[in-house]
Amino acid sequence: MSADALFSLQNQSATVDYSEKVPVEHLDYDYIKKCKDVKYLEKILILLRSGDEGIYPHLIKFCESHLEKLDPRSRALRKENPVATAASISAEEWSLISDELKMWEEETRNTESSLRQQSMFDDCAKENMPPVRGANCSLPLIQNSDPKEKRNPSKHALPRDYREWDKFDVDKECEKIDGNIVRNDQPATVNLGHPKIKTKVDTSLLTQQEKLILANREKDKGNEAFRAKDYEEAVAYYSRSLSIISTVAAYNNRAQAEINLQHWHNAMKDCQRVLQLEPGNIKALLRRATVHKHMGNFQMAAEDLRMVLQEEPQNAAATQLLSETEKRMKETQPGQQSKGKKILIQEVEEEEDNGNDEPKPEPTACPVEPSQPVGGEESSAAPAERGDMGNAQKKPHGRGDGGPQSESSNSHHGHWRSKGGSSDKYKVTQESKEKIANGTGKRGSTASVQADQSSSSKGTPVGGNARETVNLDAPCGALPPPLARLKNEGNLLFKNGQFADALEKYSRAIQGYTDSGLDSPEDLCILYSNRAACYLKDGNSQDCIQDCTRALELQPFSLKPLLRRAMAYESLERYRTAYVDYKTVLQIDISVQAAHDSVNRITRMLIEQDGPEWREKLPDIPLVPLSAQQHRREEPPSAEVLQARAEKAVRDAERKAEVRFTALKQEGNEFVKKGQYQDALGKYTECLKLKPEECAIYTNRALCYLKLERFTEAKQDCDAALKLEPTNKKAFYRRALANKGLKDYLACSSDLQEVLQQDPNVQEAEKELEEVTVLLRQSLANASPVKARKTVPITEVEGDEETSAVSNPESSCRGEGTTINLQPSNAYEFGQALNISRSSGNMAACAELLASTAPERLPQFLSTQLDGHTISFIMQVLDSHLLEKDPNLVYKHLNHLHTADRFSVVLMLLEKDERRHMTQLFEHLSAVESTEFTKNDVQNLANKYI
């Protein structure tokens, strides 16, 4: 049966059973050639390689080649490479490998021995040894066991007789074992609490290497505890590692352990330290975003996650966390935007009864919504956590409509409104109230600061640090000392969360200002603004708006009064006026994030309320003058800052340019490998815009020009490369190919000879030189034939006789005893005059001869007199005598001179000094500015000579 028949029979079957054995008939050239089933061909190839049906090397190779055409990635085509041994590697490489292995082994042995000699780690390990993780008891280490309990292994008990076993009382022996034998072992110590591990290690006597090793050991212990989900112990060990050496990895690990323990503030501190040490750390950003999410700062969490995804777009954890955060943000927004019910919250004040220790009812506090903290005009922003002084709850960023009312406030500020939130979340505990009354809160004894009680004191302790004091008598603008003291006391009380007391101080200062008749609108504006902040905190939005309006009448476009009035309007659900104030704030200072957030929030609410035409119902937004815009009148940075910014900008630009340059070069190289030379040309051109002094890019682009047969551009790129690297072989070789394409075989031969002079082993240059030599001979043979010389009769004249012809003084010049004809009428006369000038070295006469000769006739006159010395002499005359007088005439002579017969042959025979004179002439000519030619014209003309 033939192969065609077998193949047709196989194709008739619907499916091929690969489990059956391959018939011998299929082991045929024709069958394999016509078979298109890759799997079946692989099976045939495996059978042929096995040798079960015989060994057929040619058939195996044929089957492999056919299979490679069908499926180049077939597993059957893979071949195992033998393991490299000493026989497969050169002696030098093997000796190098063995030396490196021996050196590594010796260094490892020395390091291990040096570590064993250090006993300090053993002392650290023995000190405060913790128990086994997960156990509640620890057994003391027994250094010396009881010698009586030691058994002599050499003495063995003799075997007993069977009759002795009949006398053995099993119950009695069990009783002895259970309780009658007294044990001398020390009892186990039960640790009811978690073992106390020191978080600091004394490393004063350790070297830097020892500190690094010990820090890594402590960090590894923390990693083991973390894997065992013992996060408190992990935090302890990470703290020990950080006390030795501060590292990014230890801070990151401790932050994750703190997150698992839900210690959000500690985790936030560790993340901040990591970002200080290494800005842009992905793990720190991701973990800080987790902390922000759990603390309710969804906007900041989303910003961190977007930074992570900008660096690692495929980060699945960041993507999932960002989606959850955005979902939570969307869930919280409707609650904030809803026009929900107004809740009236009344604070129950304590009744002051001397000697009455009965429990008081627990007061409630108003929940607050996220906003920017608002404080006194001269005070810093309100702290993130106020402790137990007047405002016991943590103050999140919100719309500012509410802190709890102070205990001493029994005036008309007792009832106030608020929206949203849960009052249980922000409750002032009874214990906190007692601390306030006793002046023992976390922020020190500042609860009862009164003017009459502190008149003799110069400072009052503030904050958690008792050493930090505030000078209540510090001057405040143009205010007199009594009013300045009232203002400072109000600022202090505001910082401590005692808004009602602060409001009283500000009101007294404003009344004193009015009574004194002062004229300082700026100071009065600050007082009204500060009192407005107190009204805002107490929920009295109407009075807050009135004070802010008075402050803005005194100081138009003041930032804080505008912002506080906007918050008050928003709390009263007067969204249009709040929107106008927020937009005015952003005109003054565009960096106020609270205003941005509020504008976005109110915009959505106005769209829901008024529809698409909501902008038409808004009041007019005032235009803020440039003088009031803070972001436009910032103080100019110092010279050092400007220099640092400039240096940083330069470094960033260089780094970006380097990265882009490398990418463009790589893309260009890939295009060249694929044969896409036009695309590669564009990439190399962009590279040169970034780095115009990169020689390799010029040679690469020259290669692309050669492949595209743009020989002139290729030659220009090679010339540019040779200016940067005068000995670049690639530039010489590719310029030779460009000259060959331009049919300038003489210049091509010169470049190829330069290549071979640098590296005689370049075979491509040898082959090209042979071809160019043949082409050069053919071009010389095909050149125009030399004109026949005329026969001129020569008569000898004696010295005493005078010639009948009298020479015209204007058409002749007398050299050293010889007359030179400056107006030749034919090639012979021109040659005679030129030879006389050259032999006598009279360059001035030759210059006059060239000046009187028309440039278009110069090739005809030189057709019979052309040689290397003549061309060199003409070049020197043009450079030294005619270039300064008439550069246009020099350019015209050079433009016609190269068209003379046999010029290319003579040019090839020029010596090195003669070529140097020619190069100098073109350099000087290119430096001349003229209306009849440009530098590019001179460069193109020089390519025909040099």
Coordinates of N, CA, C and O in Angstrom, one line a residue, residues 488-562:
N488 N -5.6 86.1 75.1 CA -4.7 85.0 75.3 C -5.4 83.9 76.1 O -5.3 82.7 75.9
E489 N -6.1 84.4 77.2 CA -6.8 83.4 78.0 C -7.9 82.7 77.2 O -8.2 81.5 77.3
G490 N -8.6 83.5 76.4 CA -9.6 82.8 75.5 C -9.0 81.8 74.5 O -9.6 80.7 74.3
N491 N -7.9 82.2 74.0 CA -7.2 81.2 73.1 C -6.8 79.9 73.8 O -7.0 78.8 73.3
L492 N -6.3 80.1 75.0 CA -5.9 78.9 75.8 C -7.2 78.0 76.2 O -7.1 76.8 76.1
L493 N -8.2 78.7 76.6 CA -9.4 77.9 76.9 C -10.0 77.2 75.7 O -10.5 76.1 75.8
F494 N -9.9 77.9 74.6 CA -10.4 77.3 73.3 C -9.6 76.0 73.0 O -10.2 75.0 72.6
K495 N -8.3 76.1 73.1 CA -7.4 75.0 72.8 C -7.8 73.8 73.7 O -7.7 72.7 73.3
N496 N -8.2 74.1 75.0 CA -8.5 73.1 75.9 C -9.9 72.6 75.8 O -10.4 71.7 76.6
G497 N -10.7 73.1 74.8 CA -12.0 72.6 74.6 C -13.1 73.3 75.5 O -14.3 72.9 75.5
Q498 N -12.7 74.3 76.2 CA -13.7 75.0 77.1 C -14.2 76.3 76.3 O -13.8 77.4 76.6
F499 N -15.2 76.0 75.4 CA -15.6 77.0 74.5 C -16.4 78.1 75.1 O -16.4 79.2 74.7
A500 N -17.3 77.7 76.1 CA -18.1 78.7 76.7 C -17.3 79.7 77.5 O -17.5 80.9 77.5
D501 N -16.3 79.2 78.2 CA -15.4 80.1 79.0 C -14.6 81.0 78.0 O -14.4 82.2 78.2
A502 N -14.1 80.4 76.9 CA -13.4 81.2 75.9 C -14.3 82.2 75.3 O -13.8 83.4 75.1
L503 N -15.6 81.9 75.1 CA -16.5 82.9 74.5 C -16.7 84.1 75.4 O -16.7 85.2 75.0
E504 N -16.7 83.8 76.7 CA -16.9 84.9 77.7 C -15.6 85.8 77.7 O -15.8 87.1 77.7
K505 N -14.4 85.2 77.6 CA -13.2 86.0 77.5 C -13.2 86.9 76.3 O -12.9 88.1 76.3
Y506 N -13.6 86.3 75.1 CA -13.6 87.1 73.9 C -14.6 88.2 74.0 O -14.4 89.3 73.5
S507 N -15.8 87.9 74.6 CA -16.9 89.0 74.7 C -16.4 90.1 75.6 O -16.6 91.3 75.2
R508 N -15.7 89.8 76.7 CA -15.2 90.9 77.5 C -14.1 91.7 76.8 O -14.0 92.9 76.9
A509 N -13.3 91.0 76.0 CA -12.3 91.7 75.2 C -12.9 92.6 74.2 O -12.4 93.8 74.0
I510 N -14.0 92.2 73.5 CA -14.7 93.0 72.5 C -15.3 94.2 73.2 O -15.3 95.4 72.7
Q511 N -16.0 94.0 74.4 CA -16.6 95.1 75.1 C -15.5 96.1 75.6 O -15.7 97.3 75.4
G512 N -14.4 95.6 76.0 CA -13.3 96.5 76.5 C -12.8 97.3 75.3 O -12.4 98.5 75.4
Y513 N -12.7 96.7 74.1 CA -12.2 97.4 72.9 C -13.2 98.5 72.6 O -12.7 99.6 72.2
T514 N -14.5 98.2 72.6 CA -15.5 99.3 72.3 C -15.4 100.4 73.3 O -15.5 101.6 72.9
D515 N -15.3 100.1 74.6 CA -15.2 101.1 75.6 C -14.0 102.0 75.5 O -14.0 103.2 75.8
S516 N -12.9 101.4 75.1 CA -11.6 102.1 75.1 C -11.5 103.0 73.9 O -10.6 103.9 73.8
G517 N -12.3 102.8 72.8 CA -12.2 103.7 71.7 C -11.0 103.5 70.8 O -10.5 104.4 70.1
L518 N -10.5 102.3 70.8 CA -9.3 102.0 69.9 C -9.7 102.0 68.5 O -10.8 101.8 68.1
D519 N -8.7 102.2 67.6 CA -8.9 102.1 66.2 C -7.9 101.1 65.6 O -6.8 101.4 65.1
S520 N -8.3 99.8 65.7 CA -7.4 98.7 65.2 C -8.4 97.7 64.6 O -8.7 96.7 65.3
P521 N -8.9 97.9 63.4 CA -9.8 97.0 62.8 C -9.3 95.5 62.7 O -10.1 94.6 62.9
E522 N -8.0 95.4 62.5 CA -7.5 94.0 62.4 C -7.6 93.2 63.7 O -8.1 92.1 63.7
D523 N -7.3 93.9 64.8 CA -7.5 93.2 66.1 C -8.9 92.9 66.4 O -9.2 91.8 66.9
L524 N -9.8 93.8 66.1 CA -11.2 93.6 66.4 C -11.8 92.5 65.5 O -12.6 91.7 66.0
C525 N -11.3 92.4 64.3 CA -11.7 91.4 63.4 C -11.3 90.0 63.9 O -12.1 89.0 63.9
I526 N -10.1 89.9 64.5 CA -9.6 88.6 65.1 C -10.5 88.2 66.2 O -10.9 87.1 66.4
L527 N -10.9 89.2 67.1 CA -11.7 88.9 68.3 C -13.1 88.4 67.8 O -13.6 87.4 68.4
Y528 N -13.7 89.1 66.9 CA -15.0 88.6 66.4 C -14.9 87.2 65.8 O -15.7 86.3 65.9
S529 N -13.8 87.0 65.0 CA -13.6 85.7 64.4 C -13.4 84.6 65.4 O -14.0 83.5 65.3
N530 N -12.7 84.9 66.5 CA -12.5 83.9 67.5 C -13.8 83.6 68.3 O -14.1 82.4 68.6
R531 N -14.5 84.6 68.6 CA -15.8 84.4 69.2 C -16.8 83.6 68.3 O -17.6 82.8 68.8
A532 N -16.7 83.9 67.0 CA -17.5 83.1 66.1 C -17.2 81.7 66.1 O -18.0 80.8 66.0
A533 N -15.9 81.4 66.3 CA -15.5 80.0 66.4 C -16.1 79.3 67.6 O -16.5 78.1 67.6
C534 N -16.1 80.0 68.7 CA -16.8 79.5 70.0 C -18.2 79.3 69.7 O -18.8 78.2 70.1
Y535 N -18.9 80.2 69.1 CA -20.3 80.0 68.8 C -20.5 78.8 67.9 O -21.5 78.0 68.1
L536 N -19.7 78.6 66.9 CA -19.8 77.5 66.0 C -19.6 76.2 66.8 O -20.3 75.2 66.5
K537 N -18.6 76.1 67.7 CA -18.4 74.9 68.5 C -19.6 74.6 69.4 O -19.9 73.4 69.6
D538 N -20.3 75.7 69.9 CA -21.4 75.5 70.8 C -22.7 75.3 70.0 O -23.8 75.1 70.6
G539 N -22.6 75.3 68.7 CA -23.8 75.1 67.9 C -24.7 76.3 67.7 O -25.8 76.2 67.1
N540 N -24.3 77.5 68.1 CA -25.0 78.7 67.9 C -24.7 79.3 66.6 O -23.8 80.2 66.5
S541 N -25.3 78.8 65.5 CA -24.9 79.2 64.2 C -25.3 80.6 63.9 O -24.6 81.3 63.1
Q542 N -26.4 81.1 64.4 CA -26.9 82.5 64.1 C -25.9 83.5 64.6 O -25.5 84.4 63.9
D543 N -25.5 83.4 65.9 CA -24.5 84.3 66.4 C -23.2 84.2 65.7 O -22.4 85.2 65.6
C544 N -22.8 83.0 65.3 CA -21.6 82.8 64.6 C -21.6 83.6 63.3 O -20.6 84.2 62.9
I545 N -22.7 83.5 62.6 CA -22.8 84.3 61.3 C -22.7 85.8 61.5 O -22.1 86.5 60.8
Q546 N -23.4 86.2 62.6 CA -23.3 87.7 62.9 C -21.9 88.2 63.2 O -21.5 89.2 62.6
D547 N -21.2 87.4 64.0 CA -19.8 87.8 64.3 C -18.9 87.7 63.1 O -18.0 88.5 62.9
C548 N -19.1 86.7 62.3 CA -18.3 86.5 61.1 C -18.5 87.7 60.1 O -17.6 88.2 59.5
T549 N -19.8 88.1 60.0 CA -20.1 89.2 59.1 C -19.5 90.5 59.6 O -19.0 91.3 58.8
R550 N -19.5 90.7 61.0 CA -18.9 91.9 61.5 C -17.4 91.9 61.2 O -16.7 92.9 60.9
A551 N -16.8 90.7 61.4 CA -15.3 90.6 61.1 C -15.0 90.9 59.7 O -14.0 91.5 59.3
L552 N -15.9 90.4 58.7 CA -15.6 90.7 57.3 C -15.9 92.1 56.9 O -15.3 92.6 56.0
E553 N -16.7 92.8 57.7 CA -16.9 94.2 57.4 C -15.7 95.0 57.8 O -15.3 96.0 57.2
L554 N -15.0 94.5 58.9 CA -13.7 95.2 59.3 C -12.6 94.8 58.4 O -11.8 95.7 58.0
Q555 N -12.5 93.5 58.0 CA -11.4 93.0 57.2 C -12.0 92.2 56.0 O -12.2 91.0 56.2
P556 N -12.3 92.8 54.9 CA -13.0 92.1 53.8 C -12.0 90.9 53.3 O -10.8 91.1 53.3
F557 N -12.7 89.9 52.9 CA -12.0 88.7 52.4 C -11.0 88.1 53.4 O -9.9 87.6 53.0
S558 N -11.3 88.2 54.7 CA -10.5 87.4 55.7 C -10.9 86.0 55.6 O -12.1 85.6 55.6
L559 N -9.9 85.1 55.6 CA -10.1 83.7 55.3 C -10.9 83.0 56.4 O -12.0 82.4 56.1
K560 N -10.5 83.1 57.7 CA -11.2 82.3 58.7 C -12.6 82.7 59.0 O -13.5 81.8 59.1
P561 N -12.9 84.0 59.0 CA -14.4 84.3 59.2 C -15.2 83.8 58.0 O -16.3 83.4 58.3
L562 N -14.7 83.9 56.8 CA -15.5 83.3 55.7 C -15.7 81.8 55.8 O -16.8 81.3 55.6

